Short mmCIF file of N, CA, C and O in Angstrom, two decimals:
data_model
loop_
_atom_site.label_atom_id
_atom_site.label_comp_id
_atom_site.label_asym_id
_atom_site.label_seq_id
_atom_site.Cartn_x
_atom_site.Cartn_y
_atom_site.Cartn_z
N UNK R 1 -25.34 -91.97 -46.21
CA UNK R 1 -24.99 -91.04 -45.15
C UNK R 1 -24.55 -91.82 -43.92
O UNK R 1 -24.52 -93.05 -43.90
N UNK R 2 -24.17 -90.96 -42.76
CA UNK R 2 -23.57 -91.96 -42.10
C UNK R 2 -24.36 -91.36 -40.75
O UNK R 2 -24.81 -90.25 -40.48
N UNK R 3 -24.31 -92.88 -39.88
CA UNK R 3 -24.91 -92.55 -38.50
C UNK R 3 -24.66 -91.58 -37.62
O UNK R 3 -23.57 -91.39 -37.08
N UNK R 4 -25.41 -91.10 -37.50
CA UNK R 4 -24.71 -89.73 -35.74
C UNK R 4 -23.54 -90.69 -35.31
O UNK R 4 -22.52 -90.46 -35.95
N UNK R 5 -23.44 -91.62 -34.47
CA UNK R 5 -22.19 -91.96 -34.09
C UNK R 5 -20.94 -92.06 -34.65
O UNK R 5 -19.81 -91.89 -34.20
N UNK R 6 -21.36 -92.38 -35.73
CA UNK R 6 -20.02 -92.40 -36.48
C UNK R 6 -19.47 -91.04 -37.08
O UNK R 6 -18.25 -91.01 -37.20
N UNK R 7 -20.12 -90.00 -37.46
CA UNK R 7 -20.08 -88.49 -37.39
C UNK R 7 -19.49 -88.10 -36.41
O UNK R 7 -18.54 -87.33 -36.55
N UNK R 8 -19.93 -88.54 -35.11
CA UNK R 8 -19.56 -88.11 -33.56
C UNK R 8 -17.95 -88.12 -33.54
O UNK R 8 -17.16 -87.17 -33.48
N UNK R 9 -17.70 -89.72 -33.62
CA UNK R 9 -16.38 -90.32 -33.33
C UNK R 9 -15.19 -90.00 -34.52
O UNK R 9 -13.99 -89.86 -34.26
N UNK R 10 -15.85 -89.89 -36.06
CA UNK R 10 -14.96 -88.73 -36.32
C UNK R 10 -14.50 -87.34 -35.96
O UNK R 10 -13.28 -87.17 -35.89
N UNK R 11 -15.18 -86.49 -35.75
CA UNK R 11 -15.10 -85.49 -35.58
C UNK R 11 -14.47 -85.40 -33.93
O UNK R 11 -13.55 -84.63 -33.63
N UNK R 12 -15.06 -86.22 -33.06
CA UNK R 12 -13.70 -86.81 -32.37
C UNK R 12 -12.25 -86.67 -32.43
O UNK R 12 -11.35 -86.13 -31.79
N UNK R 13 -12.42 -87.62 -33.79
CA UNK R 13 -10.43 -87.94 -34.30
C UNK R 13 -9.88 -86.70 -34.89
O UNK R 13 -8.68 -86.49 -35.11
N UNK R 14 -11.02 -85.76 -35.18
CA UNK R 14 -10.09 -84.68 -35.98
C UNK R 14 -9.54 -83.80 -35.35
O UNK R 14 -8.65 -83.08 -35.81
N UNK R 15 -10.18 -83.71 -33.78
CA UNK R 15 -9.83 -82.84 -33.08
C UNK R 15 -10.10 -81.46 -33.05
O UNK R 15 -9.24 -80.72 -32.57
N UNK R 16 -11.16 -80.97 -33.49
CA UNK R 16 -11.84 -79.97 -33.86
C UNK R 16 -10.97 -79.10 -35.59
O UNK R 16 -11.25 -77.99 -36.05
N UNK R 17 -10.19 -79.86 -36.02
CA UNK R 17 -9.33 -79.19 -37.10
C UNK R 17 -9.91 -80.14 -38.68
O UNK R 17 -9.99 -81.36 -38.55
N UNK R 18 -10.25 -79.56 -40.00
CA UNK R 18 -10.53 -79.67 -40.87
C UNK R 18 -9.30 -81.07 -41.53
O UNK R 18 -8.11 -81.04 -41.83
N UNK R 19 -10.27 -82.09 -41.54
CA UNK R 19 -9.01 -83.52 -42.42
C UNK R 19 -8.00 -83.16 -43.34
O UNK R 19 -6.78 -83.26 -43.21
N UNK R 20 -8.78 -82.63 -44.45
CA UNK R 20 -7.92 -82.47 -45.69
C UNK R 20 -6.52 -82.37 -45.78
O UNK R 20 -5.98 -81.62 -44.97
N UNK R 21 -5.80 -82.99 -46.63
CA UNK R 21 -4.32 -82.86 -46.64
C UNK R 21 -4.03 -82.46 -48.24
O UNK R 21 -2.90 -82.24 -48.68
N UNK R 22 -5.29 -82.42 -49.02
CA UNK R 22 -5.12 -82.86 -50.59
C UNK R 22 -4.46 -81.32 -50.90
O UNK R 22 -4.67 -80.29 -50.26
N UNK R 23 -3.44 -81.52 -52.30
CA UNK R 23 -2.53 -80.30 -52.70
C UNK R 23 -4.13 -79.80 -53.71
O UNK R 23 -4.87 -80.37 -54.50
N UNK R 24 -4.05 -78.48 -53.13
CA UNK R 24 -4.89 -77.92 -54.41
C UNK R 24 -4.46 -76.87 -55.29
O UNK R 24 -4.66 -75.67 -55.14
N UNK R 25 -3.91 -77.39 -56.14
CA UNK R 25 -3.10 -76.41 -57.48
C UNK R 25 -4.24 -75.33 -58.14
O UNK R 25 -5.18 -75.63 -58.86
N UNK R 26 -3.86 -73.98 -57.67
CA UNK R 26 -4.15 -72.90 -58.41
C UNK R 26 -5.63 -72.93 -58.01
O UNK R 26 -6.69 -72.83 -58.63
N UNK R 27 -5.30 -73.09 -56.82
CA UNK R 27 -6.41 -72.75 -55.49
C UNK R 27 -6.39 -72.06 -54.30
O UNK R 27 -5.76 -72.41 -53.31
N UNK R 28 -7.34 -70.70 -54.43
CA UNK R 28 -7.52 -69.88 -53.34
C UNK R 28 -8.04 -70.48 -52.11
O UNK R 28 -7.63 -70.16 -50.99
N UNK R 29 -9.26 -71.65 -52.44
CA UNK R 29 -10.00 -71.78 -50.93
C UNK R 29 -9.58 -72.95 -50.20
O UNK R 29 -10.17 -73.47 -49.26
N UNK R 30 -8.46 -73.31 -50.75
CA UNK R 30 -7.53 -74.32 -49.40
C UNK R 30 -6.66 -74.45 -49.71
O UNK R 30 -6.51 -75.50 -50.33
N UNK R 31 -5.28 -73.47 -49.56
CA UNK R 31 -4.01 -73.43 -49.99
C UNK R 31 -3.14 -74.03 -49.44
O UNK R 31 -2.03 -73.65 -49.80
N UNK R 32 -3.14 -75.10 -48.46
CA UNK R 32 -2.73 -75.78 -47.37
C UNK R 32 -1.58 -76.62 -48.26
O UNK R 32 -0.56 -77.01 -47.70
N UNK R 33 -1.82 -76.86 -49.64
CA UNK R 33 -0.90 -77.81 -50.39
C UNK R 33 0.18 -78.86 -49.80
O UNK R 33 1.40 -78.76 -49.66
N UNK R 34 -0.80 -80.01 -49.47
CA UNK R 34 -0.41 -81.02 -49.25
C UNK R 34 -0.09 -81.12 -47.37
O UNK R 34 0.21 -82.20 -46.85
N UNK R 35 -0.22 -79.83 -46.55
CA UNK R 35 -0.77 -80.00 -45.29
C UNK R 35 -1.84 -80.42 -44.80
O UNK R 35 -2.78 -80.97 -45.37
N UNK R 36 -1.67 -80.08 -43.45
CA UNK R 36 -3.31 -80.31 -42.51
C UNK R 36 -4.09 -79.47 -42.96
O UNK R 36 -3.35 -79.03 -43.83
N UNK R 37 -5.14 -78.82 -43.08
CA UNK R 37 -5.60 -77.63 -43.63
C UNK R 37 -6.17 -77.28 -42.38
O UNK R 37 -6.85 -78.08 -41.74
N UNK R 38 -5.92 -76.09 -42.01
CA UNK R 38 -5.50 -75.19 -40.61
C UNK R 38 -7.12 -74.75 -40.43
O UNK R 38 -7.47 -74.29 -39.34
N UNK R 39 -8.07 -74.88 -41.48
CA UNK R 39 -9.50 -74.15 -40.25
C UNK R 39 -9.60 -75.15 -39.13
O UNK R 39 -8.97 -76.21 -39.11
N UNK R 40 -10.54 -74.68 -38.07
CA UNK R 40 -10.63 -74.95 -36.87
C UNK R 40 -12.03 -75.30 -37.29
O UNK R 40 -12.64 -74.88 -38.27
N UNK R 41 -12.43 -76.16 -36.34
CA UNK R 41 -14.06 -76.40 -36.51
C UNK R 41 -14.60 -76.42 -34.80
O UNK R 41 -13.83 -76.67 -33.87
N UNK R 42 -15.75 -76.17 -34.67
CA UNK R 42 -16.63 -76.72 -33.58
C UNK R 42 -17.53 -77.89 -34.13
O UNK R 42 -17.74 -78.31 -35.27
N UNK R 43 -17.94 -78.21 -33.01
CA UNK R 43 -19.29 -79.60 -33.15
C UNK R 43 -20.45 -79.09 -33.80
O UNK R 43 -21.13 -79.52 -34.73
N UNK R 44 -20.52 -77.54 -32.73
CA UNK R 44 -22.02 -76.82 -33.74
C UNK R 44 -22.46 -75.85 -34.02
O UNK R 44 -23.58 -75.33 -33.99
N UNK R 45 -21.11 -75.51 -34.40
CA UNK R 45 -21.01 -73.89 -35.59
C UNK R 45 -21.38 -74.47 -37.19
O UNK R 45 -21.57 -73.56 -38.00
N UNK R 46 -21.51 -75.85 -37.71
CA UNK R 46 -22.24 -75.94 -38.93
C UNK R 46 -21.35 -75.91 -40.07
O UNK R 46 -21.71 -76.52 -41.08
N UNK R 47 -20.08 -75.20 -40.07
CA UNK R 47 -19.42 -74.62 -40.76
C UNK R 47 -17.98 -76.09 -41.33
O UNK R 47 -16.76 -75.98 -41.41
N UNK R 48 -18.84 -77.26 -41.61
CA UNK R 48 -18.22 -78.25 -41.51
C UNK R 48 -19.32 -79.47 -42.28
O UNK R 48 -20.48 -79.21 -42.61
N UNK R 49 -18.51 -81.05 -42.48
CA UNK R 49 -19.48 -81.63 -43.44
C UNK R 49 -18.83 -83.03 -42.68
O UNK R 49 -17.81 -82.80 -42.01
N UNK R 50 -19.24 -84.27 -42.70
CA UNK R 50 -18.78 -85.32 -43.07
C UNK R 50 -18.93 -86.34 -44.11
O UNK R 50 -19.93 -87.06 -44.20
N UNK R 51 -17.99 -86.39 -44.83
CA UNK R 51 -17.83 -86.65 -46.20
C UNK R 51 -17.11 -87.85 -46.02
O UNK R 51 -16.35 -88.10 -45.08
N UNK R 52 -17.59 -89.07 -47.65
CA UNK R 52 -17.28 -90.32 -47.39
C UNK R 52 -15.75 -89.90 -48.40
O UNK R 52 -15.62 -89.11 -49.33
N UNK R 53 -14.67 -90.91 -47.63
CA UNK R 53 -13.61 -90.38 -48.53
C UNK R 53 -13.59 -91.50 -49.72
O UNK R 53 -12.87 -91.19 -50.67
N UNK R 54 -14.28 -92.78 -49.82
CA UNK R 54 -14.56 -93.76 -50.89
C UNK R 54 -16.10 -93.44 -50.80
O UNK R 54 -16.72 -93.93 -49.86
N UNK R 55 -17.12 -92.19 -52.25
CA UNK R 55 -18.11 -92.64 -52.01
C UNK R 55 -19.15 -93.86 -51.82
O UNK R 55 -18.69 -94.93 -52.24
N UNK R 56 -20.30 -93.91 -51.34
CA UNK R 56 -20.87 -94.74 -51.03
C UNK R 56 -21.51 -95.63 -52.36
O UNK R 56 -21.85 -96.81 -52.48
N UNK R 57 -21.48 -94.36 -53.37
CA UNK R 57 -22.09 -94.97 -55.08
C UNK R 57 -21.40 -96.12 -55.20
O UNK R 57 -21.91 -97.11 -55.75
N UNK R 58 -20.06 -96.13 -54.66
CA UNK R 58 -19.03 -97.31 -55.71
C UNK R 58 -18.35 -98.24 -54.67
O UNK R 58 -17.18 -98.60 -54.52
N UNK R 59 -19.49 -98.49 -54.00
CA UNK R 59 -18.69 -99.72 -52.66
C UNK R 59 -18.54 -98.53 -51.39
O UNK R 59 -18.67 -99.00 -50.26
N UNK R 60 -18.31 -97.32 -51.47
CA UNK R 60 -17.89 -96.82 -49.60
C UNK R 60 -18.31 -97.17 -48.84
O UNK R 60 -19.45 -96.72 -48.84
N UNK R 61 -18.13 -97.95 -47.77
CA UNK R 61 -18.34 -98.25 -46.44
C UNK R 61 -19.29 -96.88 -45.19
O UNK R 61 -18.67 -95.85 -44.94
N UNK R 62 -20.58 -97.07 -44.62
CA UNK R 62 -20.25 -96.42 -43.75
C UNK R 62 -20.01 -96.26 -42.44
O UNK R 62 -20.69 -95.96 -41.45
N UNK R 63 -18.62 -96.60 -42.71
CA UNK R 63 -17.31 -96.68 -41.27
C UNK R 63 -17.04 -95.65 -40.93
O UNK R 63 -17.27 -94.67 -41.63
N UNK R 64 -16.34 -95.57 -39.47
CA UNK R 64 -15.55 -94.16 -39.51
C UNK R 64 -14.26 -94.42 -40.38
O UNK R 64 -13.57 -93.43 -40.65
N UNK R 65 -13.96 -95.36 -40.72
CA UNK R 65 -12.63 -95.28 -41.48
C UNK R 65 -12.53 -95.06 -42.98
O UNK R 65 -11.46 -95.11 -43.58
N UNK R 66 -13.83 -94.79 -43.61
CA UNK R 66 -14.74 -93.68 -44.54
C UNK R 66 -14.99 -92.48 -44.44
O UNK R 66 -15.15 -91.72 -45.39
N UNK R 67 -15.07 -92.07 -42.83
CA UNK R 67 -15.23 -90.99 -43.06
C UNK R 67 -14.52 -89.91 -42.49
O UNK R 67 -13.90 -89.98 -41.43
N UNK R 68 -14.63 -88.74 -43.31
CA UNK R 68 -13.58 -87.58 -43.15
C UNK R 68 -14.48 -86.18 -42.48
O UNK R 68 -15.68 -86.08 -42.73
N UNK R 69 -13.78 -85.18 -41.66
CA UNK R 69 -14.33 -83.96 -41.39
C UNK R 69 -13.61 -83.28 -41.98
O UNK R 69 -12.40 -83.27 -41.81
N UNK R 70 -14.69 -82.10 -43.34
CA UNK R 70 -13.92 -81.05 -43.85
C UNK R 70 -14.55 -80.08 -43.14
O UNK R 70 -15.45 -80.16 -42.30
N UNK R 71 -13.86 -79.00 -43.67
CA UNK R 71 -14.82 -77.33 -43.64
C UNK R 71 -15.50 -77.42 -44.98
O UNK R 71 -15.27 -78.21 -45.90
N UNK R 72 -16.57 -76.23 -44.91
CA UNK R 72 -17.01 -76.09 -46.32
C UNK R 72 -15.83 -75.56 -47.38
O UNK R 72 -15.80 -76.03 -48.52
N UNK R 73 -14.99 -74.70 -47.02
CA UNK R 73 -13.77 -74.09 -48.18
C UNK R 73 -13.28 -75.35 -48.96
O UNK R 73 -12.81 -75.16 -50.08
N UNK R 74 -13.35 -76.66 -48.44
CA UNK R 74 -12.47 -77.85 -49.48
C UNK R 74 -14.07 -78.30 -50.06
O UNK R 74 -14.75 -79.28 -49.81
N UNK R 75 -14.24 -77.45 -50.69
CA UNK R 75 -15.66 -78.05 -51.66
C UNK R 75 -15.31 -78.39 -53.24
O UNK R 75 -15.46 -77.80 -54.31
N UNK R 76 -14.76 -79.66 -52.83
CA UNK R 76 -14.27 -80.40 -53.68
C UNK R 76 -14.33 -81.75 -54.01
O UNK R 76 -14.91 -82.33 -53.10
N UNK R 77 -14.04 -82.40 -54.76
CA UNK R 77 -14.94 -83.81 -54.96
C UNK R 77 -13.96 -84.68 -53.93
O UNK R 77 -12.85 -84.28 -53.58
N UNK R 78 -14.59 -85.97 -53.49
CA UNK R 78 -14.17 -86.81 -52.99
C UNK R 78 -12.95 -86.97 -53.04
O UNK R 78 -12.49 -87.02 -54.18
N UNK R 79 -11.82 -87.13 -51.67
CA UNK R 79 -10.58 -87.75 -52.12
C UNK R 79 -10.15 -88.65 -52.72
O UNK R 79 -9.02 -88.60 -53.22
N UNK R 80 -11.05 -89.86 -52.85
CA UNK R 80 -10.61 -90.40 -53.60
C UNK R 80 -11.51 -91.54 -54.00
O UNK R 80 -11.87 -92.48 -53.29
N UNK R 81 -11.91 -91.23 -55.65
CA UNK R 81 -12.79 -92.43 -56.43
C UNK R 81 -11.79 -93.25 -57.17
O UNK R 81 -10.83 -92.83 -57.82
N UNK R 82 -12.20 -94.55 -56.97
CA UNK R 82 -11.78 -95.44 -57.49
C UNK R 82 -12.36 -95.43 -59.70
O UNK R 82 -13.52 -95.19 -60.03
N UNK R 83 -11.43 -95.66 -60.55
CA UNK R 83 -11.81 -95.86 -61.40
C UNK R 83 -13.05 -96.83 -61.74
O UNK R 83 -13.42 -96.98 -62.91
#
């Protein structure tokens, strides 16, 4: 997991708007396909996660340059595991 600060200073960079850019084919709960994905977030409406985008199981760092702010709707696996 990652430190309050580094939580902080992402959610910082996101600018109160959800990371995700990933296309989700023959998907209702983030149709953004291959955009920004348009929910809005606050600091502490809850309605939000910080997620490692290399989990931590297989080497992820915890950097902010690991980590991502979604909403809960992209409840979906990691962007991206390494084989």
């Amino acid at each position: 997991s990652f430190p309050q600060s580094v939580i902080e200073q992402a959610f910082e960079r996101c600018d109160g708007q959800c990371e995700c850019h990933r296309e989700h084919p023959n998907s209702t709960e983030a149709p953004h396909q291959g955009e920004r994905c348009p929910t809005l977030l606050t600091l502490i409406d809850g309605e939000w996660e910080a997620r490692a985008i290399i989990p931590e199981r297989v080497g992820g760092p915890n950097s902010l340059s690991n980590c991502g702010i979604f909403c809960y709707a992209v409840d979906l696996p990691p962007i991206f595991v390494p084989l």
